PDB file of C-alpha atoms in Angstrom:
ATOM      1  CA  MET A   1       0.000   0.000   0.000  1.00 63.00           C
ATOM      2  CA  ASP A   2       2.904   2.367   0.618  1.00 90.00           C
ATOM      3  CA  LEU A   3       3.843   2.077  -3.032  1.00 92.00           C
ATOM      4  CA  LEU A   4       0.393   3.152  -4.214  1.00 92.00           C
ATOM      5  CA  ASN A   5       0.310   5.971  -1.656  1.00 92.00           C
ATOM      6  CA  ASN A   6       3.717   7.215  -2.848  1.00 92.00           C
ATOM      7  CA  ILE A   7       2.630   7.180  -6.486  1.00 93.00           C
ATOM      8  CA  SER A   8      -0.634   8.939  -5.618  1.00 92.00           C
ATOM      9  CA  GLU A   9       1.310  11.608  -3.700  1.00 93.00           C
ATOM     10  CA  ARG A  10       3.599  12.180  -6.689  1.00 93.00           C
ATOM     11  CA  ILE A  11       0.581  12.652  -8.938  1.00 94.00           C
ATOM     12  CA  THR A  12      -1.152  14.942  -6.438  1.00 93.00           C
ATOM     13  CA  HIS A  13       1.890  17.234  -6.232  1.00 95.00           C
ATOM     14  CA  LEU A  14       2.032  17.714 -10.001  1.00 94.00           C
ATOM     15  CA  LYS A  15       0.785  20.993 -11.373  1.00 95.00           C
ATOM     16  CA  SER A  16      -1.647  21.026 -14.283  1.00 95.00           C
ATOM     17  CA  GLY A  17       0.190  20.157 -17.492  1.00 94.00           C
ATOM     18  CA  GLU A  18       3.148  18.520 -15.742  1.00 95.00           C
ATOM     19  CA  HIS A  19       3.961  14.854 -16.134  1.00 95.00           C
ATOM     20  CA  VAL A  20       5.835  12.098 -14.357  1.00 94.00           C
ATOM     21  CA  THR A  21       7.198   8.833 -15.736  1.00 92.00           C
ATOM     22  CA  ILE A  22       7.023   5.772 -13.529  1.00 92.00           C
ATOM     23  CA  SER A  23       8.857   2.542 -14.291  1.00 91.00           C
ATOM     24  CA  ALA A  24       9.108  -0.907 -12.776  1.00 91.00           C
ATOM     25  CA  GLN A  25      12.876  -0.449 -12.546  1.00 91.00           C
ATOM     26  CA  GLU A  26      12.532   2.834 -10.627  1.00 92.00           C
ATOM     27  CA  LEU A  27      10.034   1.312  -8.209  1.00 92.00           C
ATOM     28  CA  LEU A  28      12.134  -1.853  -7.843  1.00 93.00           C
ATOM     29  CA  ILE A  29       9.152  -4.106  -8.490  1.00 93.00           C
ATOM     30  CA  SER A  30       8.498  -7.027 -10.806  1.00 92.00           C
ATOM     31  CA  ARG A  31       6.765  -6.695 -14.147  1.00 88.00           C
ATOM     32  CA  ALA A  32       3.712  -8.471 -12.695  1.00 88.00           C
ATOM     33  CA  ASP A  33       3.532  -6.029  -9.786  1.00 91.00           C
ATOM     34  CA  PHE A  34       3.938  -3.123 -12.201  1.00 90.00           C
ATOM     35  CA  GLN A  35       0.997  -4.407 -14.225  1.00 87.00           C
ATOM     36  CA  SER A  36      -1.095  -4.394 -11.042  1.00 90.00           C
ATOM     37  CA  VAL A  37      -0.076  -0.779 -10.420  1.00 91.00           C
ATOM     38  CA  LEU A  38      -1.002   0.054 -14.022  1.00 88.00           C
ATOM     39  CA  VAL A  39      -4.463  -1.465 -13.602  1.00 88.00           C
ATOM     40  CA  TYR A  40      -4.961   0.587 -10.430  1.00 91.00           C
ATOM     41  CA  LEU A  41      -3.809   3.791 -12.140  1.00 92.00           C
ATOM     42  CA  LYS A  42      -6.024   3.152 -15.171  1.00 90.00           C
ATOM     43  CA  HIS A  43      -8.972   2.856 -12.811  1.00 92.00           C
ATOM     44  CA  GLU A  44      -7.985   6.014 -10.892  1.00 92.00           C
ATOM     45  CA  SER A  45      -7.514   7.991 -14.113  1.00 92.00           C
ATOM     46  CA  LYS A  46     -11.249   7.642 -14.793  1.00 92.00           C
ATOM     47  CA  ARG A  47     -11.797  10.318 -12.131  1.00 93.00           C
ATOM     48  CA  GLY A  48     -10.365  12.816 -14.598  1.00 92.00           C
ATOM     49  CA  ASP A  49      -7.451  14.123 -12.501  1.00 92.00           C
ATOM     50  CA  PHE A  50      -4.757  12.673 -14.775  1.00 94.00           C
ATOM     51  CA  LEU A  51      -4.209  10.791 -18.021  1.00 91.00           C
ATOM     52  CA  ILE A  52      -1.914   7.909 -18.849  1.00 89.00           C
ATOM     53  CA  GLN A  53       0.041   9.090 -21.891  1.00 80.00           C
ATOM     54  CA  ASP A  54       0.489   7.065 -25.081  1.00 64.00           C
ATOM     55  CA  GLU A  55      -1.563   4.181 -23.779  1.00 55.00           C
ATOM     56  CA  ALA A  56      -2.758   3.304 -27.292  1.00 52.00           C
ATOM     57  CA  LEU A  57       0.811   2.937 -28.605  1.00 51.00           C
ATOM     58  CA  VAL A  58       1.320  -0.338 -26.753  1.00 53.00           C
ATOM     59  CA  GLU A  59      -1.046  -2.963 -28.081  1.00 53.00           C
ATOM     60  CA  ASN A  60      -0.326  -5.460 -25.331  1.00 59.00           C
ATOM     61  CA  TRP A  61      -0.230  -3.658 -21.979  1.00 57.00           C
ATOM     62  CA  PHE A  62       1.531  -6.677 -20.452  1.00 60.00           C
ATOM     63  CA  ASP A  63       4.644  -5.550 -22.347  1.00 64.00           C
ATOM     64  CA  ARG A  64       4.649  -2.198 -20.577  1.00 71.00           C
ATOM     65  CA  THR A  65       7.326  -1.533 -17.935  1.00 84.00           C
ATOM     66  CA  SER A  66       6.925   2.235 -17.710  1.00 88.00           C
ATOM     67  CA  LEU A  67       4.207   4.815 -18.104  1.00 88.00           C
ATOM     68  CA  THR A  68       3.898   8.575 -18.223  1.00 91.00           C
ATOM     69  CA  ILE A  69       1.171  10.291 -16.281  1.00 93.00           C
ATOM     70  CA  ASN A  70      -0.039  13.756 -17.306  1.00 94.00           C
ATOM     71  CA  LYS A  71      -1.824  15.917 -14.752  1.00 95.00           C
ATOM     72  CA  ILE A  72      -4.947  17.563 -16.124  1.00 92.00           C
TER      73      ILE A  72
END
């Protein structure tokens, strides 16, 4: 839970128009754990506070090991 709280804090502290890139390597977590974080963030992005950038460029989201979040 600390991991999700830390990521949420990073997003909260962004100003409108700013972005942050998060990677499995940076977080020191496995690809499977990163995919769980991605699913959580995709769900949270539906609130409209932030967008996950370039999501459509990766056909298979299981291949993803990093993502960029844009604050709205």
